[in-house]
Short mmCIF file of C-alpha atoms in Angstrom, two decimals:
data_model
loop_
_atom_site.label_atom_id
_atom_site.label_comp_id
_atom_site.label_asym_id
_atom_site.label_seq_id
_atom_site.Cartn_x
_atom_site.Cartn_y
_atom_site.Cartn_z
CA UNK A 717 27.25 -33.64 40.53
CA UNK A 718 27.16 -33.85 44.27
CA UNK A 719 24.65 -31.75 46.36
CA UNK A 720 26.74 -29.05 48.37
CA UNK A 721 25.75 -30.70 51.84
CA UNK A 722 24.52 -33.68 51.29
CA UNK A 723 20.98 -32.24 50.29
CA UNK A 724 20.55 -30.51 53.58
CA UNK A 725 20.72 -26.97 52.89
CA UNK A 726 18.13 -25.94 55.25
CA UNK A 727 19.79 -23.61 58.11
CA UNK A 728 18.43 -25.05 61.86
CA UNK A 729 15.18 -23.04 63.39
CA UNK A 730 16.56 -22.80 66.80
CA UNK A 731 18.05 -19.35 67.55
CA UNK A 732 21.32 -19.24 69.00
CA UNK A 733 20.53 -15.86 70.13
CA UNK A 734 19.07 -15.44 74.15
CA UNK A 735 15.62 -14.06 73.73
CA UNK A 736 15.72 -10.69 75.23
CA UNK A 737 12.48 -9.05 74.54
CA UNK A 738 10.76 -10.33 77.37
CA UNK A 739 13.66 -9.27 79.75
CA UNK A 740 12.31 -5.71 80.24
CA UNK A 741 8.57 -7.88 81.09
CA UNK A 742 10.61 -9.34 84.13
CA UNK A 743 12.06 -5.77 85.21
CA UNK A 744 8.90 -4.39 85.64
CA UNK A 745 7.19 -7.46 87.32
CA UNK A 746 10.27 -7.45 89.67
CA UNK A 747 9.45 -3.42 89.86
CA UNK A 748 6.04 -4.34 90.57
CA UNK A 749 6.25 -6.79 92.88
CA UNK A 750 8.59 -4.55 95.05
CA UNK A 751 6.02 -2.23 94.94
CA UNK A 752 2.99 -4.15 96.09
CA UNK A 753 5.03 -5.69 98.63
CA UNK A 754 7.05 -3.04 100.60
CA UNK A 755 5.18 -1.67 103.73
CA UNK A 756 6.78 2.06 105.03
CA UNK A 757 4.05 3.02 107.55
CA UNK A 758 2.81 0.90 110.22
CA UNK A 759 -0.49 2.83 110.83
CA UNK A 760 -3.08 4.61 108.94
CA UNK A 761 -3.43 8.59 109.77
CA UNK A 762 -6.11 9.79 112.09
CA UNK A 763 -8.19 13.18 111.38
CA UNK A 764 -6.71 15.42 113.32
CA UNK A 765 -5.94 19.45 113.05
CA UNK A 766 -2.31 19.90 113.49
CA UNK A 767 -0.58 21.91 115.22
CA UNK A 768 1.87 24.42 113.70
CA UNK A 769 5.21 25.59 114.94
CA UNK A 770 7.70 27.87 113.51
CA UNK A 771 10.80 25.57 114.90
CA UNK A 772 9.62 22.66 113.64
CA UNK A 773 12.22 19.94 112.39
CA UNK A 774 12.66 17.08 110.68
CA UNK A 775 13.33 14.18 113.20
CA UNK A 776 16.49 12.36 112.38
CA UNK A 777 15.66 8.89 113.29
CA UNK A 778 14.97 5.72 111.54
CA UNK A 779 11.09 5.40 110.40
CA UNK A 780 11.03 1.85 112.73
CA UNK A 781 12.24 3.50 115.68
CA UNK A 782 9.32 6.20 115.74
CA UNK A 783 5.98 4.99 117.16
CA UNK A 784 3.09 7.61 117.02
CA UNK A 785 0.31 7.88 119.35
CA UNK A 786 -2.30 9.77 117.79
CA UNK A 787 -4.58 12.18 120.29
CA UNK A 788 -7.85 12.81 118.51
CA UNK A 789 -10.14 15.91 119.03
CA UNK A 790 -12.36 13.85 121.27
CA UNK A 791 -9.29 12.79 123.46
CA UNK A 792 -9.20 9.40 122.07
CA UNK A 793 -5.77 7.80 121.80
CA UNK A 794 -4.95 5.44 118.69
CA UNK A 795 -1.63 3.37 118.77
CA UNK A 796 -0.95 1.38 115.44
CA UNK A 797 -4.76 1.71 114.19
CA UNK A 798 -6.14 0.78 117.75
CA UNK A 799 -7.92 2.42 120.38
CA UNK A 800 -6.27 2.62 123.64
CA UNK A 801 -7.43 4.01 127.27
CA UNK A 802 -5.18 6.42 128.55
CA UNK A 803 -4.02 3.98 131.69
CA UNK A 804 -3.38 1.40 129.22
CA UNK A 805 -0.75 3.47 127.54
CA UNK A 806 1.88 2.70 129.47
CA UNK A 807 2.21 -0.56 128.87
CA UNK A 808 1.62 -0.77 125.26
CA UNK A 809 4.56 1.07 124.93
CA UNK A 810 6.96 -0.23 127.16
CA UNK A 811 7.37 -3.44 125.73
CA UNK A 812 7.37 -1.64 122.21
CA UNK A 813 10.53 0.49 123.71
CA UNK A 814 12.06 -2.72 124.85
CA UNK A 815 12.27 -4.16 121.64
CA UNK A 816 13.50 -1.08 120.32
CA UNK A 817 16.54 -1.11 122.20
CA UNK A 818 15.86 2.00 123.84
CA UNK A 819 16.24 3.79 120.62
CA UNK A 820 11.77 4.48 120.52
CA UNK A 821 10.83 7.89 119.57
CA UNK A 822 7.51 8.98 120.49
CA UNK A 823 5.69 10.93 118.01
CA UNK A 824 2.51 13.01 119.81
CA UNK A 825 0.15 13.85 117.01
CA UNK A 826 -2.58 15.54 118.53
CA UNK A 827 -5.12 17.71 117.78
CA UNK A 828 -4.19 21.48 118.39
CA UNK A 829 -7.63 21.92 120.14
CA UNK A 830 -7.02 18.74 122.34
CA UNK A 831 -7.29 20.09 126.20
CA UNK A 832 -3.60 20.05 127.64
CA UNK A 833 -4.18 17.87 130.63
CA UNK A 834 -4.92 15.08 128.13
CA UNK A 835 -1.22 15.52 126.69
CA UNK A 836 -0.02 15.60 130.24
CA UNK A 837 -1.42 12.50 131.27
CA UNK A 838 0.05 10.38 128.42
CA UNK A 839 3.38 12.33 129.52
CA UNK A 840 3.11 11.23 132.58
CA UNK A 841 2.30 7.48 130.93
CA UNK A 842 5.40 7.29 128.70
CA UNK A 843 7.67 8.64 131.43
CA UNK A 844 6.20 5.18 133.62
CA UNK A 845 6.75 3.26 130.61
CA UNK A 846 10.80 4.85 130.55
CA UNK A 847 10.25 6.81 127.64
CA UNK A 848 12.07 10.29 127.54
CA UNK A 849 12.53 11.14 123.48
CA UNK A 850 9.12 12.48 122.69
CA UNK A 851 8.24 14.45 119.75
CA UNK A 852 5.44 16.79 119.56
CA UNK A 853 4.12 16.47 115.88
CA UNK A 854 3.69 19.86 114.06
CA UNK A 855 3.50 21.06 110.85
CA UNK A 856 5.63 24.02 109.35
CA UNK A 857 4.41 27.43 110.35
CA UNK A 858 5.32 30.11 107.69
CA UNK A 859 6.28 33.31 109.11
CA UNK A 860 3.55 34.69 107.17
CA UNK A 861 0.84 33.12 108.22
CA UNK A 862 2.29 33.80 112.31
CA UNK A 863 2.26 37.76 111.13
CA UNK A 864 -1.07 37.27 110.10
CA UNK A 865 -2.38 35.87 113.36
CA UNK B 529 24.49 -9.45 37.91
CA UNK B 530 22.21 -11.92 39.43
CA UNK B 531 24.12 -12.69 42.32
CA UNK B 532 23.76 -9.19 43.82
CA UNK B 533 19.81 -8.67 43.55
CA UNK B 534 19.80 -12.00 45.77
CA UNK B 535 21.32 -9.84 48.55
CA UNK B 536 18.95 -8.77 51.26
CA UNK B 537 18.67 -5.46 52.87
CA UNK B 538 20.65 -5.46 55.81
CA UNK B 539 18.20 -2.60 57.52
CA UNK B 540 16.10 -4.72 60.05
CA UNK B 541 12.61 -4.08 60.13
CA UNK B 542 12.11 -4.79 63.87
CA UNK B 543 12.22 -2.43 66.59
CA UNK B 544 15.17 -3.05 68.68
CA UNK B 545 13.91 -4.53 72.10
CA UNK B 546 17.05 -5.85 73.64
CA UNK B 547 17.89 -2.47 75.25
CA UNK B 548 14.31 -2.23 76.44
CA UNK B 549 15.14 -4.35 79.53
CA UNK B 550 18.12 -1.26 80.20
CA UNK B 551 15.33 1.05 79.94
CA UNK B 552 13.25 -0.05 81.90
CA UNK B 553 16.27 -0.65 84.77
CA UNK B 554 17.39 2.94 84.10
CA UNK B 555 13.82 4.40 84.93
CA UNK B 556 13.82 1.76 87.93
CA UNK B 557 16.65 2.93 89.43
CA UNK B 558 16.17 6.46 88.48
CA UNK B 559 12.83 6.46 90.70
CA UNK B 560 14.40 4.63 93.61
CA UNK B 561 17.05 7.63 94.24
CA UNK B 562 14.73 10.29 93.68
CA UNK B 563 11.73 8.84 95.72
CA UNK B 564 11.85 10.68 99.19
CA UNK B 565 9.49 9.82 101.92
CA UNK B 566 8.04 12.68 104.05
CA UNK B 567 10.08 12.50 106.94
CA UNK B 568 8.13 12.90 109.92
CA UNK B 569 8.78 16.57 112.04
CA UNK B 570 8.14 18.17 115.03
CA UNK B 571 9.54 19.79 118.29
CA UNK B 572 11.47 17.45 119.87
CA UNK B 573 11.87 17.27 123.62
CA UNK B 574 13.44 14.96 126.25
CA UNK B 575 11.47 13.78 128.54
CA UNK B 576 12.47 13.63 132.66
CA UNK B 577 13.17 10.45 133.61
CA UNK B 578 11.07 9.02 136.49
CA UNK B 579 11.77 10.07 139.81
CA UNK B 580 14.68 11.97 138.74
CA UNK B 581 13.37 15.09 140.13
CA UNK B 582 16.30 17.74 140.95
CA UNK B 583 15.79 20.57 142.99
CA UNK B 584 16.59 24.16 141.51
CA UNK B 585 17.20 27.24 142.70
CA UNK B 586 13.92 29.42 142.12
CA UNK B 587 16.07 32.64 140.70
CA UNK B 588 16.51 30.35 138.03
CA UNK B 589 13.30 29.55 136.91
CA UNK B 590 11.52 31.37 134.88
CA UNK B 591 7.69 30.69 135.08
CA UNK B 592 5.10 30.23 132.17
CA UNK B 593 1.71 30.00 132.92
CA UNK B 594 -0.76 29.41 129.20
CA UNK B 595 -4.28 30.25 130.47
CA UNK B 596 -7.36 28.91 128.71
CA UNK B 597 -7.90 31.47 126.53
CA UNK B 598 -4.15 31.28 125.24
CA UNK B 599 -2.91 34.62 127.58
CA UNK B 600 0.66 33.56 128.44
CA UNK B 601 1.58 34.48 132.73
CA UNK B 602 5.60 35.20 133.03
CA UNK B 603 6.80 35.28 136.10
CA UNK B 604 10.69 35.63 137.25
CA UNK B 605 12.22 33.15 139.95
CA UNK B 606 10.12 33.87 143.57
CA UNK B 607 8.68 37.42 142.88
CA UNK B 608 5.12 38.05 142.66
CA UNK B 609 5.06 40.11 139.92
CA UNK B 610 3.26 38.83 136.62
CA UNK B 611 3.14 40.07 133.05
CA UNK B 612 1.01 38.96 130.60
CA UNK B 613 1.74 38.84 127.58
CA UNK B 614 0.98 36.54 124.22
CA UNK B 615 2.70 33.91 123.34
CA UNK B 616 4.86 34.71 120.57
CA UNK B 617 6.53 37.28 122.70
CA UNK B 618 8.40 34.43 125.27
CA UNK B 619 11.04 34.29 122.42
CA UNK B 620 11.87 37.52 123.18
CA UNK B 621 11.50 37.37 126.56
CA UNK B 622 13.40 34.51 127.17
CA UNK B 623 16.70 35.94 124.87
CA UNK B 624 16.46 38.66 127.34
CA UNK B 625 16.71 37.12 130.42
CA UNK B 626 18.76 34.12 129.28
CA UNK B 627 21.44 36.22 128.94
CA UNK B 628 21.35 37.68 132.29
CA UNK B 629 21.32 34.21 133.88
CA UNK B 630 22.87 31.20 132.02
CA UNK B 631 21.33 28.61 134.24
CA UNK B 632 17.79 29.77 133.51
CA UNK B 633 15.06 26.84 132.97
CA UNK B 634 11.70 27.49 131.31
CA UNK B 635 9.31 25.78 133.28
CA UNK B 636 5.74 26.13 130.87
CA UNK B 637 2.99 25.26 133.76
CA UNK B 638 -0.08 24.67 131.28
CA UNK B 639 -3.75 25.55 132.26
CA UNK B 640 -5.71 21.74 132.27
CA UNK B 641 -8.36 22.92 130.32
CA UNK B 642 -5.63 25.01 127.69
CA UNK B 643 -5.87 23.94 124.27
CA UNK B 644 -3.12 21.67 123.27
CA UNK B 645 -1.98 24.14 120.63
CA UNK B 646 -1.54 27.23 122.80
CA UNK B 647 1.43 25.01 124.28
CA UNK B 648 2.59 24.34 120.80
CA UNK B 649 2.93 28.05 120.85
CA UNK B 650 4.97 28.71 123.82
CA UNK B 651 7.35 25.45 123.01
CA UNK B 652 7.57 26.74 119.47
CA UNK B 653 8.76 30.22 120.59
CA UNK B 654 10.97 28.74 123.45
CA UNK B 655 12.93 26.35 120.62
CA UNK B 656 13.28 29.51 118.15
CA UNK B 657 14.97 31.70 120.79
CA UNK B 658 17.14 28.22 120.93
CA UNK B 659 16.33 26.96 124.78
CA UNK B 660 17.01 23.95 125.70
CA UNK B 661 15.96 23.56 129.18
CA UNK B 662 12.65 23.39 128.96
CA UNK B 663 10.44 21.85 131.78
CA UNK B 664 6.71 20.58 131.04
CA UNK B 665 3.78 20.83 133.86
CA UNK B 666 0.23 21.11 134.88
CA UNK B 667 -0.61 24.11 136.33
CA UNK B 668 -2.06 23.23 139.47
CA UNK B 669 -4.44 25.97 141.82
#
């Protein structure tokens, strides 16, 4: 009586199937690199007060093409994380607005309490450097609180 | 029947991972639409462009002066005459007289040593009553 098979009955280990439990480990590495890798702001926030406005809006321009320049209490002036002097303002930016095609939106984020002739100066700096789409930073104002006042 | 107690159960007693990977993709992807970023806000204004001064007639400006302590000057064109008022009350002001005279162009002279925010003010009331030609200075003397 023959053996069915030649005596080889046993079935082969290797699965023919593709091994998908580790497949969701790779989604979330993927996820997590992603994460860990993607940079959205170019500079840290300074402590400052802001200022509030009822008419404030939402800029509608691309996060690249905005470049703050922070005014601190004090009247320091921080562009991307560094200290500038007022005179040197100018010609940070320029180049910065060069690169940008012309499309550079200033963002002003100064201190409400910040004495105006400091905000006029660095007016007077980005209008050297050929700047003319400036923002003045501001957070919401409810009606509210402007009744209140 | 000996044959049929041979046959296994056909319930599996594994959890089923392959869909995990769609899971995880589905919360992924679920995440990335309903992540929004703070967009960043303000009062927007254009800046003059250097040395592209242009002369104006003086009936059409309409003059703001912010004093140090936040008082707000208004002053009409060439006359002398000056009310003070505060600043939440330019809106009104300037609905009023912009529609007397179409051409009309803020000019907001701040005081040097005005807080920053007092100008915030007058800007903020200025784009609520919806101008548009609005012209930054230093008050000077």
């Amino acid at each position: 009586m023959p053996i069915k098979g030649g005596g080889f009955s046993r079935k082969s280990q290797a699965s023919s199937d593709v091994p998908d439990s580790s497949m969701a480990d790779i989604a979330f590495l993927l996820l997590i690199f992603f994460m860990v890798t993607t940079v959205f702001q170019k500079d840290r926030d300074r402590p400052i007060i802001w200022p509030e406005a009822e008419a404030t809006q939402k800029i509608d321009e691309k996060l690249k093409n905005i470049l703050n320049i922070w005014v601190q209490r004090d009247g320091s002036i921080f562009i991307n994380d560094r200290p500038y002097a007022m005179g040197e303002v100018s010609s940070v930016v320029a180049p910065l607005y060069a690169a940008s095609d012309r499309a550079l939106v200033i963002s002003i984020r100064s201190d409400r309490e910040v004495q105006y002739n400091v905000i006029d100066l660095l007016q007077k700096q980005l209008v050297a450097a050929g700047v003319v789409r400036v923002v003045f930073a501001t957070e919401l104002e409810q009606r509210m609180q402007r009744e209140r006042r | 029947m000996a044959v049929l107690d041979k046959k296994k159960s056909k319930v599996s007693d594994k959890v089923p991972s392959s869909s995990m990977a769609d899971i995880a993709f589905l919360l992924l992807i679920f995440f990335l639409v309903t992540t929004t970023f703070p967009k960043d806000k303000g009062l927007a204004i254009v800046l003059p462009e250097e040395g592209g001064e242009v002369q104006v007639s003086a009936q059409n400006i309409l003059h703001i002066i912010i004093q140090p302590n936040g008082l707000v000057e208004v002053k009409r064109g060439d006359s002398q005459q000056v009310q003070v008022v505060a600043a939440r009350d330019i809106e009104g002001i300037w609905r009023q007289d912009v529609s007397e005279n179409d051409n009309l162009i803020a000019a907001v002279k701040t005081h040097p040593q005005a807080p920053y925010r007092f100008m915030v003010d007058v800007l903020d009331a200025l784009h609520t009553a919806g101008a548009e030609r609005i012209s930054l200075q230093l008050f000077e003397g």
